[in-house]
Coordinates of C-alpha atoms and ligand atoms in Angstrom, one line a residue:
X1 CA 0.0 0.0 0.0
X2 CA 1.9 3.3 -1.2
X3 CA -0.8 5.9 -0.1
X4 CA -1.1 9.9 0.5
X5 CA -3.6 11.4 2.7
X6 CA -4.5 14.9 1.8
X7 CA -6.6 17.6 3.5
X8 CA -6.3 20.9 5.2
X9 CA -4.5 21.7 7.8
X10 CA -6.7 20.3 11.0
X11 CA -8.8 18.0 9.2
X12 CA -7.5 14.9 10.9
X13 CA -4.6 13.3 8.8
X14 CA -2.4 12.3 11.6
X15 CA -5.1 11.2 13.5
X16 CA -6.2 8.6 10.6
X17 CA -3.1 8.1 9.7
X18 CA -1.9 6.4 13.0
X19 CA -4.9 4.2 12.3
X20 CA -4.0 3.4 8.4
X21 CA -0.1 2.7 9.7
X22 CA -1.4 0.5 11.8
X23 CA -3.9 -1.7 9.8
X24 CA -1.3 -1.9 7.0
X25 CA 1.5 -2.3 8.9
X26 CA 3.9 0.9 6.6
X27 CA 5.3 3.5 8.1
X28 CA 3.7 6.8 8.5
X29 CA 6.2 9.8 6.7
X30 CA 4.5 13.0 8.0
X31 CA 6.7 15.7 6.9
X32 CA 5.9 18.0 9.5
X33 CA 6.5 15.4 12.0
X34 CA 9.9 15.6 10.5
X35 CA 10.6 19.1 10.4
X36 CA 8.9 19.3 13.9
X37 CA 11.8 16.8 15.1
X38 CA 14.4 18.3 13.3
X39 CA 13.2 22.0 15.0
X40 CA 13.8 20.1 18.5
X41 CA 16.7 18.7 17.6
X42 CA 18.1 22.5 17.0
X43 CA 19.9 20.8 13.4
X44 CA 20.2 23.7 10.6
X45 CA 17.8 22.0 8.4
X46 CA 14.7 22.9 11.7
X47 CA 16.5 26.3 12.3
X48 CA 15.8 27.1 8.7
X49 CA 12.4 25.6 8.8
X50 CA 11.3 26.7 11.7
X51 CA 11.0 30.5 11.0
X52 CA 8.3 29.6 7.5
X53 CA 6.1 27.1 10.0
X54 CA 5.7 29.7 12.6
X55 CA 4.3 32.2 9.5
X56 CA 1.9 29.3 8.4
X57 CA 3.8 29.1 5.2
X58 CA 5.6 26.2 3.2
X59 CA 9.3 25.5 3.7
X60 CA 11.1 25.4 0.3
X61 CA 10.4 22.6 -1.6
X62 CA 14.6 21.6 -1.9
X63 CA 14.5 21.3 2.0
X64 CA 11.4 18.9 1.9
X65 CA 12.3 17.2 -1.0
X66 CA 15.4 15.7 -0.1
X67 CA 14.4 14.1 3.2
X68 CA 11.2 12.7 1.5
X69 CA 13.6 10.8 -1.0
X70 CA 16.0 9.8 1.9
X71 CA 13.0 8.3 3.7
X72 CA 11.2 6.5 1.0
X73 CA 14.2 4.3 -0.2
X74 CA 14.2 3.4 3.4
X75 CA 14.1 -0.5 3.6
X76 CA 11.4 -0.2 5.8
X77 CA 8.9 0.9 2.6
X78 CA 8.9 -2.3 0.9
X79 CA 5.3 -2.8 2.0
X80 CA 4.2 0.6 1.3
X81 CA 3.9 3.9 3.3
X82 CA 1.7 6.6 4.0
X83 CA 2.7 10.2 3.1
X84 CA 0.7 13.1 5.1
X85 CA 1.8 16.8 5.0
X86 CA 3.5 15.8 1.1
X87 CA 3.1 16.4 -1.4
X88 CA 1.7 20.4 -0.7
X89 CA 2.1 21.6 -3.7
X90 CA 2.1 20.9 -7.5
X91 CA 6.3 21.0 -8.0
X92 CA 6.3 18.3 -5.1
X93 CA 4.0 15.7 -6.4
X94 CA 5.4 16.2 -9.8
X95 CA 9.1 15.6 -8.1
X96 CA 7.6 12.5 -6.3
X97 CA 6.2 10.9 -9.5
X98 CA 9.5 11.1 -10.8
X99 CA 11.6 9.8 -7.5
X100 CA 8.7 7.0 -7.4
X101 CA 9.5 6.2 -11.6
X102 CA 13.0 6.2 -10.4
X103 CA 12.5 3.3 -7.9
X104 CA 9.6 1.4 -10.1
X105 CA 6.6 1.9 -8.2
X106 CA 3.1 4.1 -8.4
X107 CA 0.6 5.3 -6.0
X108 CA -1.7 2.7 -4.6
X109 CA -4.4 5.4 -3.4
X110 CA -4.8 9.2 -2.2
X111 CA -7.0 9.7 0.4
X112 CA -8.9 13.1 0.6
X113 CA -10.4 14.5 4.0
X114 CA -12.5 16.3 3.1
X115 CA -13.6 19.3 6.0
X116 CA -15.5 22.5 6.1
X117 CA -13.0 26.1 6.9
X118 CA -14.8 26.8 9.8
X119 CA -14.4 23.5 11.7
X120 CA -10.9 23.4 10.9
X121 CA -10.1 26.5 13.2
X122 CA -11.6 25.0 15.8
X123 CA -9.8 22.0 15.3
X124 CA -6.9 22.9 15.5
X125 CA -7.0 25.7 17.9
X126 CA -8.3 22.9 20.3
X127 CA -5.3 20.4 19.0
X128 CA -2.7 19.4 21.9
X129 CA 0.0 17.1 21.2
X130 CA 2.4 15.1 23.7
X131 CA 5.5 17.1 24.1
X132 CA 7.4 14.0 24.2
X133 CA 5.7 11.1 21.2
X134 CA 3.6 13.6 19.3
X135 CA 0.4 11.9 19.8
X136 CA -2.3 14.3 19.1
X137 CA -5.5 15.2 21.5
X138 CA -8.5 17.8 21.4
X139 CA -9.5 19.3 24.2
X140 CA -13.2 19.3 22.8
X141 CA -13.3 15.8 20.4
X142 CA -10.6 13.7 22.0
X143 CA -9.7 14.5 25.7
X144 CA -6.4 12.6 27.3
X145 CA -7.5 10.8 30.4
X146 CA -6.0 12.9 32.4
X147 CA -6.0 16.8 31.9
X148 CA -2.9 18.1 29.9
X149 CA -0.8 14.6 29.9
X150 CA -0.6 11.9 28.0
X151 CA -2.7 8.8 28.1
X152 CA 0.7 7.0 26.3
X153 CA 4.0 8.6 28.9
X154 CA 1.6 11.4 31.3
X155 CA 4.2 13.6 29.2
X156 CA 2.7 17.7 29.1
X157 CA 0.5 18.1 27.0
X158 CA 1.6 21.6 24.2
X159 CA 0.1 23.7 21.8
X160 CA 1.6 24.3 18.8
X161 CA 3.4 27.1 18.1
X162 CA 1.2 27.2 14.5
X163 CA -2.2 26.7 15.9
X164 CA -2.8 30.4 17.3
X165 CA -6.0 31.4 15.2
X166 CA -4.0 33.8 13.2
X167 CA -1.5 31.2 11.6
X168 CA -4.5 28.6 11.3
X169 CA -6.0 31.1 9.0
X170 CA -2.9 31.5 7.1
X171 CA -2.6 28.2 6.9
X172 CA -6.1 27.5 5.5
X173 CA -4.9 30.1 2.9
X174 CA -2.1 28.3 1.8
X175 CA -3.5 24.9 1.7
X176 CA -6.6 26.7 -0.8
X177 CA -3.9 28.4 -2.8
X178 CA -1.2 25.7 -3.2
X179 CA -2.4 22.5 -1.9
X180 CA -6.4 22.0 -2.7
X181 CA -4.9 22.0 -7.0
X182 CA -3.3 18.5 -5.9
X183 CA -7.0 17.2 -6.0
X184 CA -7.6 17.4 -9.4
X185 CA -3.9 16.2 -9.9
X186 CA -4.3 12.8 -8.3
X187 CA -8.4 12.9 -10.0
X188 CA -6.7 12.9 -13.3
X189 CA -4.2 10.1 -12.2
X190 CA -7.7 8.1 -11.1
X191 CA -6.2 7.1 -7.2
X192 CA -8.0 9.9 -5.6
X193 CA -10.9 9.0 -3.7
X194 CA -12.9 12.0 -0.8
X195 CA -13.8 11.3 2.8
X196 CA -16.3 13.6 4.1
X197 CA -13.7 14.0 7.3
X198 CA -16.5 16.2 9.6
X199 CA -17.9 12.9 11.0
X200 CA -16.6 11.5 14.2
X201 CA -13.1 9.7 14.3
X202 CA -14.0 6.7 13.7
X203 CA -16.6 7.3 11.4
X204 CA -14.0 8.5 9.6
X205 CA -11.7 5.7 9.9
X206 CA -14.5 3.3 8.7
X207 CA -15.0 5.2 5.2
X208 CA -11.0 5.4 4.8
X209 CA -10.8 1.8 5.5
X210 CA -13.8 1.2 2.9
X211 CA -12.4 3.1 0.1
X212 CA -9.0 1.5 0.8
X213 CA -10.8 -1.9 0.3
X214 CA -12.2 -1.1 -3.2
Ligands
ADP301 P1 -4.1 17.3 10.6 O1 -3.0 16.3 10.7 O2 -4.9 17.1 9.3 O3 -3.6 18.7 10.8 P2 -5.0 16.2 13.2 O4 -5.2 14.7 13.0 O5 -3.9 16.6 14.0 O6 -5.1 17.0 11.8 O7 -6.4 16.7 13.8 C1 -6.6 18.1 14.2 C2 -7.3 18.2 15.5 O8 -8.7 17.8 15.3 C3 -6.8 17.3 16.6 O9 -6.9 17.9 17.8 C4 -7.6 16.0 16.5 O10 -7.7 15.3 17.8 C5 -9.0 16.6 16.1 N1 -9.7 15.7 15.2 C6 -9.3 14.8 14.3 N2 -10.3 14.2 13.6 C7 -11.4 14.7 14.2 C8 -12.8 14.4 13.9 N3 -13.2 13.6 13.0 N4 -13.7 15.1 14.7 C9 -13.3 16.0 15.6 N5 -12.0 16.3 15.9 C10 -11.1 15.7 15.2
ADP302 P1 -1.0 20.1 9.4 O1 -1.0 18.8 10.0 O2 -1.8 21.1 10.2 O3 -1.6 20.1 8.0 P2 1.8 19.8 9.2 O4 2.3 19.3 10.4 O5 1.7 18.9 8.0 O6 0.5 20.6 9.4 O7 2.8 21.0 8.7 C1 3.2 22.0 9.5 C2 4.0 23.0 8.8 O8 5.2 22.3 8.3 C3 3.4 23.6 7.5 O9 2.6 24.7 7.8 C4 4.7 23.9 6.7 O10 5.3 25.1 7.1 C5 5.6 22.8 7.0 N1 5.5 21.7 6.1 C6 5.1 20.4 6.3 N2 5.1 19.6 5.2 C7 5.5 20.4 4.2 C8 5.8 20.2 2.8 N3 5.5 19.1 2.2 N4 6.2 21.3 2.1 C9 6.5 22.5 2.7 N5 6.3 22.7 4.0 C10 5.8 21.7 4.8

């Protein structure tokens, strides 16, 4: 299963994802897991990074690029993987149809969440994630046991430096302007399929799994 989930910022891809990784058994490549990691880790390719995630904005497609490549030859990919956050824009999924030609394989499926503007500022203005794994909560849709740890390591529970209502907007803006053309893209490559993401979780995960199956 080589898959890509798209959607707008909020509208649930690392939450599904962790459940696709799972029933597939691939590896999940979020980019701005990465990026995230590499910020913490205080390397130059997060300190120049970091400065275009606080604005909302996409980091340059060389910086992304190159650790998407370095990933997906990975032995661990033989079975597939799931990309979220990549491609965002046009040049990228043109540069990973070619890096994919390059190593004989295609695109089992892309998955499209599929979420209304408004929801997704609450979303993710409610998102906290685990200051230590990453796993993501919602103070109104998905509470941790207990308040502001984590039900994995009791780890704080953070905010995002990108989820202040301002940057969310931005954000939203960017994904309209430069990601949403990628739908059509993948439509005219026929592995596209939409997920009406403002159901519950799960409900969500069931219509993923469903279109996966077809
Ligand atoms: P993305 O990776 O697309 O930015 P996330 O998976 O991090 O999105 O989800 C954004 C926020 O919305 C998180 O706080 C998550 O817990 C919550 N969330 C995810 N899916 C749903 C859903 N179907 N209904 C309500 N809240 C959701
Ligand atoms: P979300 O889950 O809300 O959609 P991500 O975690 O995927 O957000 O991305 C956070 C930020 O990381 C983006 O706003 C952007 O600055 C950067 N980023 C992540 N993936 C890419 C990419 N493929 N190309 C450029 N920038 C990226």
């Amino acid at each position: 299963m080589k898959l890509v989930i798209l959607g707008p910022p909020g509208a649930g891809k690392g939450t599904q994802s962790k459940k696709i990784v799972e029933r597939y058994n691939i590896p999940h490549i979020s980019t701005g897991d990465i990026l995230r990691e590499h910020i913490s880790l205080g390397t130059d390719l997060g300190k120049e990074a970091k400065g275009y995630m606080d604005q909302g904005t996409l980091v340059p497609d060389s910086l992304v690029l190159s650790l998407v490549q370095e990933r997906i030859s990975r032995d661990d990919t033989k079975n597939g993987f799931l990309l979220d956050g990549f491609p965002r824009n046009v040049s990228q999924a043109v540069s990973l149809d070619a890096e994919l030609d390059k190593l004989g394989i295609n695109l089992d499926k892309v998955i499209n969440i599929v979420v209304d503007p408004k929801e997704l500022i609450s979303r993710a203005t409610s998102r906290r994630v685990c200051s230590e794994c990453g796993a993501t909560y919602n103070v109104v849709a998905k509470p941790p046991k207990v308040e502001g740890k984590c039900d994995f390591d009791g780890a704080d529970l953070i905010t995002r430096s990108d989820d202040k209502e301002e940057t969310v907007s931005v954000r939203i803006q960017v994904y309209t302007d430069q990601t949403s053309p990628l739908i059509d893209y993948y439509k005219a490559q026929g592995t596209l399929f939409d997920v009406d993401g403002s159901q519950s979780i799960d409900e969500v995960t069931k219509d993923i799994f469903e279109g996966l199956d077809k």
